[in-house]
Amino acid sequence: MLASFDAVLLARIQFAFTVSFHFLFPAFTIGLASYLAVLNGLWLWTKDHKYLDLFRYWVKIFALAFAMGVVSGIVMSYQFGTNWSVFSDKAGPVIGAPMAYEVLSAFFLEAGFLGIMLFGRERVGSGLHMAATAAVAFGTFFSAFWILSVNSWMQTPAGFSIDPDTGQFLPENYWEIIFNPSFPYRLMHTVTAAYLTTAFIVGGVAAFHLLRRRRRGEAASEATRTMFSMAMWMAAIVAPIQIFLGDLHGINTLEHQPAKVMAMEGHYASHPEGAPLYLFGIPNDETQSLDYAVGIPRLSSLILKHDLNAPLAGLDTIPDDEQPPVGIVFWSFRVMVALGFAMLGIGAWSLWARWRGRLFDAPWLHRAALAMAPSGLIAVLAGWITTEVGRQPYTVYGMLRTAQSAAPLDAAAVGTSLVAFIVVYFAVFGAGTFYILRLMSRPPVFDEPRLKDATKGPIRTAGITPAIEEAMRRPEAAHQGE
């Protein structure tokens, strides 16, 4: 049955499935690591116990999410050598170094200080523990830096030449490769999206406990109230910044990948005197038209070129074999934008409730925040779908087609591994996600228990030697030098 499918399409579906599953965890942990650093800093500065309780509460969740992100990322990377070996051969000389830098710098920084952040407060002291927490937070950002640099180069390739004999991309200027034309916009937009994702998950968890305590007629803990307040401040401040960054990113995309923007906007036809902003419609690639379109005249020109009468080219200027699938790009973009404005609305609502002194006594706001808890994860997935599907039919935009990048594998082989991935991912990561949700279902409490470490286990590579065991059994003798 699988042999009847197209091997390239199955390879694309497999990579889309694994990378989407993987990115759910970094999208959460990038923001959560910074949130933990802020909480730890506030605890050291104020000595207010609620910040320590919140740190201990969220660090357990971070440890699980970080572990699942690492495992899912390792599995995903193997596909470069299996399903996409031709792409790896062609683009490897350029993208191999930045991907190696991500492991050698960012991931090693995270992994090296993670154990100290999780278990080291009582062992290394508050100062070094804070430094380790900050190092993990910076490591998550630095990891995003390198990965987004590679992805951005695939969108807007620069700083390379092509070997005429092998067809390989050869690095000429690594500064141009790393800081390619779309990278600064993509980095700011993606990292800010990760912070918003974390804010709405934290706010949703806090809202859940506020509603449950209200239903029981109980007062919410100070830690829960603080958690909700911090999340709503983040939403109110960062959501409008994210919309502004999205606008800058869109203008940059129009300059370098116009076909993608045409698909996002549903512009099959060119508009020489101002293009409408289509709110809804049904893209029809066969007739090259947007059926049942509902739009606002000239607004797209105003947004993209800041001029109501500015002309905008349509897909009628792009050859058929170079057009992305419009339907997927058109709707994924609208999901992302709609959720972005919903986040802006929640942030504004929270400011109104805060001004009235009812931030913790606004059940409809809490219900809305709870409903919006997964909105950041959905929005980042929609954004990545827009970015990656909008780049088609290329892996390296304008240079290397997707059909030319896939390994010469049979459809049955790719399909079998895809089915295996789906079964294993939903079983393993589904169980992990279920446990995270169970941790979130319990509210933070005063003197929140910390992560338990094996204090009675081996403390050196060689284990507990007889001398150490004797000293542990007779501390007073060890103190006297016996």
Coordinates of C-alpha atoms in Angstrom, one line a residue:
M1 CA 0.0 0.0 0.0
L2 CA 2.8 2.4 0.9
A3 CA 4.5 1.8 -2.4
S4 CA 1.8 3.6 -4.2
F5 CA 2.7 6.9 -2.5
D6 CA 5.3 9.4 -3.6
A7 CA 8.6 8.9 -1.7
V8 CA 9.5 12.6 -1.6
L9 CA 6.0 13.5 -0.3
L10 CA 6.3 10.9 2.5
A11 CA 9.8 12.1 3.4
R12 CA 8.4 15.7 3.6
I13 CA 5.5 14.5 5.8
Q14 CA 7.9 12.6 8.1
F15 CA 10.2 15.6 8.5
A16 CA 7.2 17.9 9.1
F17 CA 5.8 15.5 11.7
T18 CA 9.1 15.1 13.6
V19 CA 10.1 18.7 13.5
S20 CA 6.7 19.9 14.5
F21 CA 6.6 17.5 17.5
H22 CA 10.2 18.6 18.4
F23 CA 9.6 22.3 18.2
L24 CA 6.8 22.2 20.7
F25 CA 9.3 21.6 23.5
P26 CA 11.9 24.3 22.6
A27 CA 9.2 26.8 22.0
F28 CA 8.2 26.2 25.6
T29 CA 11.7 25.8 27.2
I30 CA 13.3 28.8 25.6
G31 CA 10.9 31.1 27.4
L32 CA 10.7 28.9 30.6
A33 CA 14.4 28.9 31.1
S34 CA 14.4 32.7 31.1
Y35 CA 11.4 32.7 33.4
L36 CA 13.3 30.5 35.8
A37 CA 16.3 32.8 35.7
V38 CA 14.0 35.8 36.6
L39 CA 12.3 33.9 39.4
N40 CA 15.7 32.8 40.8
G41 CA 17.0 36.4 40.6
L42 CA 13.9 37.8 42.3
W43 CA 14.3 35.2 45.1
L44 CA 17.9 36.2 45.7
W45 CA 17.1 39.9 45.5
T46 CA 13.9 40.0 47.7
K47 CA 14.1 36.8 49.7
D48 CA 10.4 36.5 49.1
H49 CA 9.6 32.8 49.5
K50 CA 7.0 32.8 46.7
Y51 CA 9.6 33.2 44.1
L52 CA 11.6 30.2 45.4
D53 CA 8.3 28.2 45.4
L54 CA 7.6 29.2 41.8
F55 CA 11.1 28.3 40.8
R56 CA 10.9 24.9 42.4
Y57 CA 7.4 24.3 40.8
W58 CA 8.4 25.2 37.2
V59 CA 11.9 23.7 37.3
K60 CA 10.4 20.2 37.5
I61 CA 8.3 20.9 34.4
F62 CA 11.3 22.4 32.6
A63 CA 13.4 19.3 33.3
L64 CA 10.8 17.1 31.6
A65 CA 10.2 19.4 28.7
F66 CA 13.9 19.9 28.1
A67 CA 14.6 16.1 28.1
M68 CA 11.8 15.5 25.6
G69 CA 13.1 18.3 23.4
V70 CA 16.6 16.8 23.4
V71 CA 15.4 13.3 22.5
S72 CA 13.0 14.4 19.8
G73 CA 15.7 16.7 18.3
I74 CA 18.2 13.9 18.1
V75 CA 15.8 11.6 16.2
M76 CA 14.9 14.4 13.8
S77 CA 18.5 15.2 12.9
Y78 CA 19.1 11.6 11.6
Q79 CA 16.7 12.3 8.7
F80 CA 19.4 14.6 7.2
G81 CA 21.4 11.5 6.5
T82 CA 18.6 9.1 5.6
N83 CA 15.7 10.8 3.8
W84 CA 17.6 13.9 2.8
S85 CA 21.1 12.7 2.1
V86 CA 21.4 14.6 -1.2
F87 CA 20.5 17.8 0.5
S88 CA 23.1 17.1 3.2
D89 CA 25.7 16.4 0.5
K90 CA 24.9 19.6 -1.4
A91 CA 24.4 22.0 1.4
G92 CA 26.5 20.3 4.1
P93 CA 29.7 22.4 3.5
V94 CA 27.7 25.6 4.3
I95 CA 25.2 24.5 7.0
G96 CA 27.4 21.8 8.7
A97 CA 29.5 24.3 10.6
P98 CA 26.7 26.3 12.1
M99 CA 24.9 23.1 13.2
A100 CA 28.1 21.9 14.8
Y101 CA 28.5 25.2 16.5
E102 CA 25.0 24.8 18.0
V103 CA 26.0 21.5 19.6
L104 CA 29.5 22.6 20.7
S105 CA 28.5 25.9 22.2
A106 CA 24.8 26.2 22.9
F107 CA 23.8 22.6 23.7
F108 CA 26.9 21.9 25.7
L109 CA 26.3 25.1 27.6
E110 CA 22.7 24.0 28.4
A111 CA 23.6 20.4 29.3
G112 CA 26.7 21.4 31.2
F113 CA 24.9 23.7 33.6
L114 CA 21.5 21.9 33.7
G115 CA 22.5 19.6 36.6
I116 CA 23.7 22.5 38.7
M117 CA 20.5 24.4 38.0
L118 CA 18.3 21.4 39.0
F119 CA 20.3 20.0 41.9
G120 CA 23.1 22.4 42.9
R121 CA 21.6 25.2 45.0
E122 CA 22.7 23.7 48.3
R123 CA 25.9 22.4 46.9
V124 CA 27.5 25.3 45.0
G125 CA 25.9 28.2 46.8
S126 CA 23.3 30.8 45.6
G127 CA 25.7 32.8 43.4
L128 CA 27.0 29.9 41.3
H129 CA 23.5 28.5 41.2
M130 CA 22.2 31.7 39.7
A131 CA 25.1 31.8 37.2
A132 CA 24.2 28.2 36.2
T133 CA 20.5 29.1 35.8
A134 CA 21.5 32.1 33.6
A135 CA 23.8 30.0 31.6
V136 CA 21.0 27.5 30.8
A137 CA 18.7 30.4 29.8
F138 CA 21.4 31.9 27.6
G139 CA 22.1 28.4 26.1
T140 CA 18.5 28.0 25.0
F141 CA 18.6 31.3 23.3
F142 CA 22.0 30.6 21.7
S143 CA 20.7 27.3 20.4
A144 CA 17.8 29.1 18.7
F145 CA 20.4 31.5 17.3
W146 CA 22.3 28.8 15.4
I147 CA 19.3 26.7 14.3
L148 CA 17.5 29.8 13.0
S149 CA 20.6 31.0 11.2
V150 CA 20.7 27.7 9.3
N151 CA 17.0 27.8 8.5
S152 CA 17.2 31.4 7.5
W153 CA 20.1 30.6 5.1
M154 CA 17.9 28.0 3.4
Q155 CA 15.2 30.8 3.0
T156 CA 17.6 33.5 1.9
P157 CA 20.9 31.9 0.9
A158 CA 24.0 34.2 0.9
G159 CA 27.8 34.1 1.2
F160 CA 28.3 31.0 -1.0
S161 CA 29.4 29.7 -4.4
I162 CA 28.5 26.5 -6.2
D163 CA 31.1 24.0 -7.3
P164 CA 30.5 23.5 -11.0
D165 CA 31.6 19.8 -10.8
T166 CA 29.8 18.5 -7.7
G167 CA 27.0 21.1 -7.4
Q168 CA 27.8 21.6 -3.8
F169 CA 27.3 24.9 -2.0
L170 CA 30.7 26.2 -0.9
P171 CA 31.1 28.7 1.9
E172 CA 32.7 32.0 0.8
N173 CA 31.8 34.4 3.7
Y174 CA 30.5 32.9 7.0
W175 CA 29.5 36.4 8.2
E176 CA 27.0 36.6 5.3
I177 CA 26.0 32.9 5.7
I178 CA 25.2 33.3 9.4
F179 CA 23.7 36.8 9.2
N180 CA 21.8 36.3 6.0
P181 CA 19.1 38.8 5.0
S182 CA 16.2 37.1 6.8
F183 CA 18.0 36.0 9.9
P184 CA 17.6 39.0 12.2
Y185 CA 13.9 39.2 11.6
R186 CA 13.3 35.5 11.9
L187 CA 15.4 35.3 15.1
M188 CA 13.5 38.2 16.8
H189 CA 10.1 36.9 15.7
T190 CA 10.7 33.3 16.8
V191 CA 12.3 34.0 20.1
T192 CA 9.6 36.5 21.0
A193 CA 7.0 33.9 20.0
A194 CA 8.7 31.4 22.4
Y195 CA 8.5 34.0 25.3
L196 CA 4.8 34.5 24.5
T197 CA 4.2 30.7 24.3
T198 CA 5.6 30.3 27.8
A199 CA 3.7 33.3 29.2
F200 CA 0.4 31.9 28.1
I201 CA 1.1 28.4 29.4
V202 CA 2.1 29.9 32.7
G203 CA -0.9 32.2 32.7
G204 CA -3.2 29.3 31.8
V205 CA -1.9 27.1 34.6
A206 CA -2.3 30.0 37.1
A207 CA -5.8 30.8 35.7
F208 CA -6.8 27.1 36.2
H209 CA -5.9 27.2 39.8
L210 CA -7.5 30.6 40.4
L211 CA -10.8 29.2 38.9
R212 CA -10.6 26.0 40.9
R213 CA -9.9 27.8 44.2
R214 CA -12.8 30.2 43.4
R215 CA -15.1 27.3 42.8
R216 CA -14.1 25.8 46.1
G217 CA -14.5 29.1 47.9
E218 CA -10.8 29.2 48.8
A219 CA -8.3 32.0 48.4
A220 CA -5.5 31.4 45.9
S221 CA -2.0 31.2 47.2
E222 CA 0.4 34.2 46.8
A223 CA 2.5 32.1 44.4
T224 CA -0.4 31.4 42.1
R225 CA -1.4 35.1 42.1
T226 CA 2.1 36.2 41.4
M227 CA 2.4 33.6 38.6
F228 CA -0.7 34.9 36.9
S229 CA 0.3 38.5 37.3
M230 CA 3.7 38.0 35.8
A231 CA 2.3 36.1 32.8
M232 CA -0.3 38.8 32.1
W233 CA 2.4 41.5 32.3
M234 CA 4.4 39.5 29.7
A235 CA 1.3 39.2 27.4
A236 CA 0.5 42.8 27.7
I237 CA 4.0 44.0 26.9
V238 CA 5.3 41.4 24.4
A239 CA 2.2 40.7 22.3
P240 CA 2.2 44.2 20.6
I241 CA 6.0 43.9 20.1
Q242 CA 5.5 40.6 18.5
I243 CA 2.9 42.0 16.0
F244 CA 5.3 44.8 15.1
L245 CA 8.2 42.3 14.6
G246 CA 5.8 40.2 12.5
D247 CA 5.2 43.2 10.3
L248 CA 8.9 43.8 9.8
H249 CA 9.4 40.1 9.0
G250 CA 6.6 40.2 6.5
I251 CA 8.2 43.2 4.7
N252 CA 11.5 41.4 4.6
T253 CA 9.8 38.2 3.2
L254 CA 8.1 40.3 0.5
E255 CA 11.6 41.5 -0.6
H256 CA 13.3 38.1 -0.7
Q257 CA 10.5 35.6 -1.1
P258 CA 7.6 37.3 -2.9
A259 CA 5.8 34.1 -3.9
K260 CA 5.5 33.2 -0.2
V261 CA 3.8 36.5 0.6
M262 CA 1.5 36.1 -2.4
A263 CA 0.4 32.8 -1.1
M264 CA -0.1 34.1 2.4
E265 CA -2.2 37.0 1.1
G266 CA -4.1 34.8 -1.4
H267 CA -3.1 37.1 -4.3
Y268 CA -3.4 35.0 -7.4
A269 CA -3.8 38.1 -9.6
S270 CA -1.6 41.2 -9.6
H271 CA -3.1 44.5 -8.2
P272 CA -1.5 47.5 -10.0
E273 CA -3.5 50.0 -8.0
G274 CA -3.5 48.7 -4.4
A275 CA -4.1 45.2 -3.2
P276 CA -7.0 44.1 -0.9
L277 CA -6.4 42.3 2.4
Y278 CA -8.4 39.0 2.1
L279 CA -9.7 38.0 5.5
F280 CA -11.3 34.7 4.3
G281 CA -11.6 32.8 1.1
I282 CA -11.0 29.3 -0.5
P283 CA -7.8 29.2 -2.5
N284 CA -8.2 27.4 -5.8
D285 CA -4.9 26.5 -7.4
E286 CA -6.6 25.0 -10.5
T287 CA -8.5 28.2 -11.5
Q288 CA -5.8 30.4 -9.9
S289 CA -8.4 32.3 -7.9
L290 CA -9.6 32.9 -4.4
D291 CA -13.2 31.7 -4.2
Y292 CA -15.8 33.4 -1.9
A293 CA -13.2 36.0 -1.0
V294 CA -14.0 38.5 1.8
G295 CA -11.5 41.4 1.9
I296 CA -10.8 45.0 2.7
P297 CA -9.8 47.0 -0.3
R298 CA -6.2 48.3 -0.5
L299 CA -5.3 47.2 3.1
S300 CA -2.7 44.7 2.0
S301 CA -0.8 47.4 0.1
L302 CA -0.9 49.6 3.2
I303 CA 0.4 46.8 5.5
L304 CA 3.2 45.6 3.2
K305 CA 4.3 48.8 1.5
H306 CA 2.7 51.4 3.8
D307 CA 0.9 52.9 0.8
L308 CA -2.8 52.4 0.0
N309 CA -2.2 52.6 -3.8
A310 CA 1.1 50.7 -4.0
P311 CA 1.0 47.9 -6.6
L312 CA 1.5 44.3 -5.5
A313 CA 2.4 41.5 -7.9
G314 CA 0.4 38.2 -7.7
L315 CA 1.1 34.6 -8.5
D316 CA 0.2 35.2 -12.1
T317 CA 3.8 36.5 -12.3
I318 CA 5.2 33.2 -10.9
P319 CA 5.6 30.1 -13.1
D320 CA 3.2 27.3 -12.0
D321 CA 6.0 25.0 -11.1
E322 CA 7.5 27.5 -8.7
Q323 CA 4.3 28.4 -6.8
P324 CA 3.9 27.1 -3.2
P325 CA 0.7 25.3 -2.2
V326 CA -1.5 28.3 -1.6
G327 CA -4.2 26.7 0.5
I328 CA -1.9 25.5 3.3
V329 CA 0.1 28.7 3.5
F330 CA -3.1 31.0 3.3
W331 CA -4.8 29.3 6.2
S332 CA -1.8 28.6 8.4
F333 CA -0.9 32.3 8.2
R334 CA -4.4 33.3 9.3
V335 CA -4.3 31.0 12.2
M336 CA -1.1 32.5 13.4
V337 CA -2.3 36.1 12.9
A338 CA -5.6 35.4 14.6
L339 CA -4.0 33.9 17.6
G340 CA -1.5 36.8 17.8
F341 CA -4.4 39.4 18.0
A342 CA -6.2 37.2 20.5
M343 CA -3.0 37.3 22.7
L344 CA -3.0 41.1 22.3
G345 CA -6.7 41.1 23.4
I346 CA -5.9 39.1 26.5
G347 CA -3.0 41.4 27.4
A348 CA -5.2 44.5 27.0
W349 CA -8.0 42.8 29.0
S350 CA -5.6 42.0 31.9
L351 CA -4.4 45.6 32.0
W352 CA -8.0 46.8 32.3
A353 CA -8.7 44.2 35.1
R354 CA -5.4 45.2 36.8
W355 CA -6.3 48.9 36.6
R356 CA -9.7 48.2 38.2
G357 CA -8.0 46.1 41.0
R358 CA -9.8 42.9 39.8
L359 CA -6.9 40.9 38.2
F360 CA -7.4 38.0 40.6
D361 CA -11.2 38.4 40.7
A362 CA -12.1 38.3 37.0
P363 CA -13.4 34.7 36.3
W364 CA -14.1 35.4 32.6
L365 CA -10.5 36.7 32.1
H366 CA -9.3 33.6 33.9
R367 CA -11.4 31.4 31.6
A368 CA -10.1 33.1 28.6
A369 CA -6.5 32.8 29.8
L370 CA -7.1 29.1 30.4
A371 CA -8.5 28.6 26.9
M372 CA -5.5 30.5 25.5
A373 CA -2.9 28.4 27.3
P374 CA -2.0 26.3 24.2
S375 CA -2.4 29.2 21.8
G376 CA 1.4 30.0 21.7
L377 CA 2.2 26.4 20.7
I378 CA -0.5 26.4 18.0
A379 CA 0.7 29.8 16.7
V380 CA 4.4 28.8 16.4
L381 CA 3.4 25.6 14.5
A382 CA 1.2 27.7 12.2
G383 CA 4.1 30.1 11.7
W384 CA 6.5 27.3 10.8
I385 CA 4.0 25.8 8.4
T386 CA 3.7 29.1 6.7
T387 CA 7.5 29.5 6.5
E388 CA 8.3 26.0 5.3
V389 CA 5.4 25.3 3.0
G390 CA 5.7 28.8 1.6
R391 CA 9.3 28.1 0.6
Q392 CA 8.3 25.2 -1.7
P393 CA 9.2 23.9 -4.2
Y394 CA 12.7 24.6 -2.8
T395 CA 14.8 23.4 0.1
V396 CA 17.4 26.1 -0.6
Y397 CA 15.2 28.9 -1.9
G398 CA 15.7 29.5 -5.6
M399 CA 18.7 27.2 -5.7
L400 CA 17.9 23.6 -4.8
R401 CA 14.5 22.0 -5.3
T402 CA 12.9 19.7 -2.8
A403 CA 12.5 16.9 -5.4
Q404 CA 16.3 17.1 -6.0
S405 CA 17.2 17.0 -2.3
A406 CA 15.6 13.7 -1.3
A407 CA 17.5 10.4 -0.9
P408 CA 16.8 7.7 -3.5
L409 CA 14.6 5.7 -1.2
D410 CA 11.5 3.6 -2.0
A411 CA 8.2 5.0 -0.8
A412 CA 7.6 1.8 1.3
A413 CA 10.8 2.3 3.3
V414 CA 10.0 6.0 4.0
G415 CA 6.4 5.2 4.8
T416 CA 7.3 2.4 7.2
S417 CA 9.6 4.6 9.2
L418 CA 6.9 7.3 9.2
V419 CA 4.4 5.0 10.7
A420 CA 6.9 3.8 13.3
F421 CA 7.7 7.5 14.2
I422 CA 4.0 8.3 14.6
V423 CA 3.4 5.3 16.9
V424 CA 6.5 5.8 19.0
Y425 CA 6.2 9.6 19.3
F426 CA 2.6 9.5 20.5
A427 CA 3.4 6.7 22.9
V428 CA 6.6 8.1 24.5
F429 CA 6.0 11.9 24.2
G430 CA 2.3 11.5 24.9
A431 CA 3.2 9.9 28.2
G432 CA 5.7 12.6 29.0
T433 CA 3.2 15.3 28.1
F434 CA 0.5 13.7 30.3
Y435 CA 2.9 13.7 33.2
I436 CA 3.7 17.4 32.6
L437 CA 0.0 18.1 32.7
R438 CA -0.4 16.2 35.9
L439 CA 2.4 18.4 37.5
M440 CA 0.6 21.5 36.2
S441 CA -2.7 20.3 37.7
R442 CA -1.2 20.7 41.2
P443 CA -0.9 24.3 42.4
P444 CA 2.4 25.6 43.8
V445 CA 2.4 25.4 47.6
F446 CA 4.4 27.2 50.3
D447 CA 7.8 25.6 50.8
E448 CA 7.4 23.8 47.4
P449 CA 9.4 20.5 47.5
R450 CA 12.6 20.7 45.4
L451 CA 13.8 18.1 42.9
K452 CA 15.0 15.1 44.9
D453 CA 18.5 14.0 44.2
A454 CA 20.2 10.8 45.1
T455 CA 22.1 12.1 48.2
K456 CA 22.9 8.5 49.3
G457 CA 24.1 7.4 45.9
P458 CA 27.6 7.6 44.4
I459 CA 29.2 11.0 44.6
R460 CA 32.4 10.3 42.5
T461 CA 33.1 8.4 39.3
A462 CA 34.6 5.6 41.3
G463 CA 31.6 5.4 43.6
I464 CA 31.8 5.4 47.3
T465 CA 35.1 3.9 48.4
P466 CA 35.5 2.0 51.6
A467 CA 37.3 5.0 53.2
I468 CA 34.5 7.3 52.3
E469 CA 31.9 4.9 53.5
E470 CA 33.8 4.6 56.8
A471 CA 34.0 8.4 57.1
M472 CA 30.2 8.7 56.4
R473 CA 29.6 6.1 59.1
R474 CA 31.8 7.8 61.6
P475 CA 31.8 11.5 60.8
E476 CA 33.4 12.4 64.2
A477 CA 36.3 10.0 63.4
A478 CA 36.8 11.5 60.0
H479 CA 36.8 15.0 61.5
Q480 CA 39.6 14.0 63.8
G481 CA 41.7 12.6 61.0
E482 CA 41.3 8.9 61.8

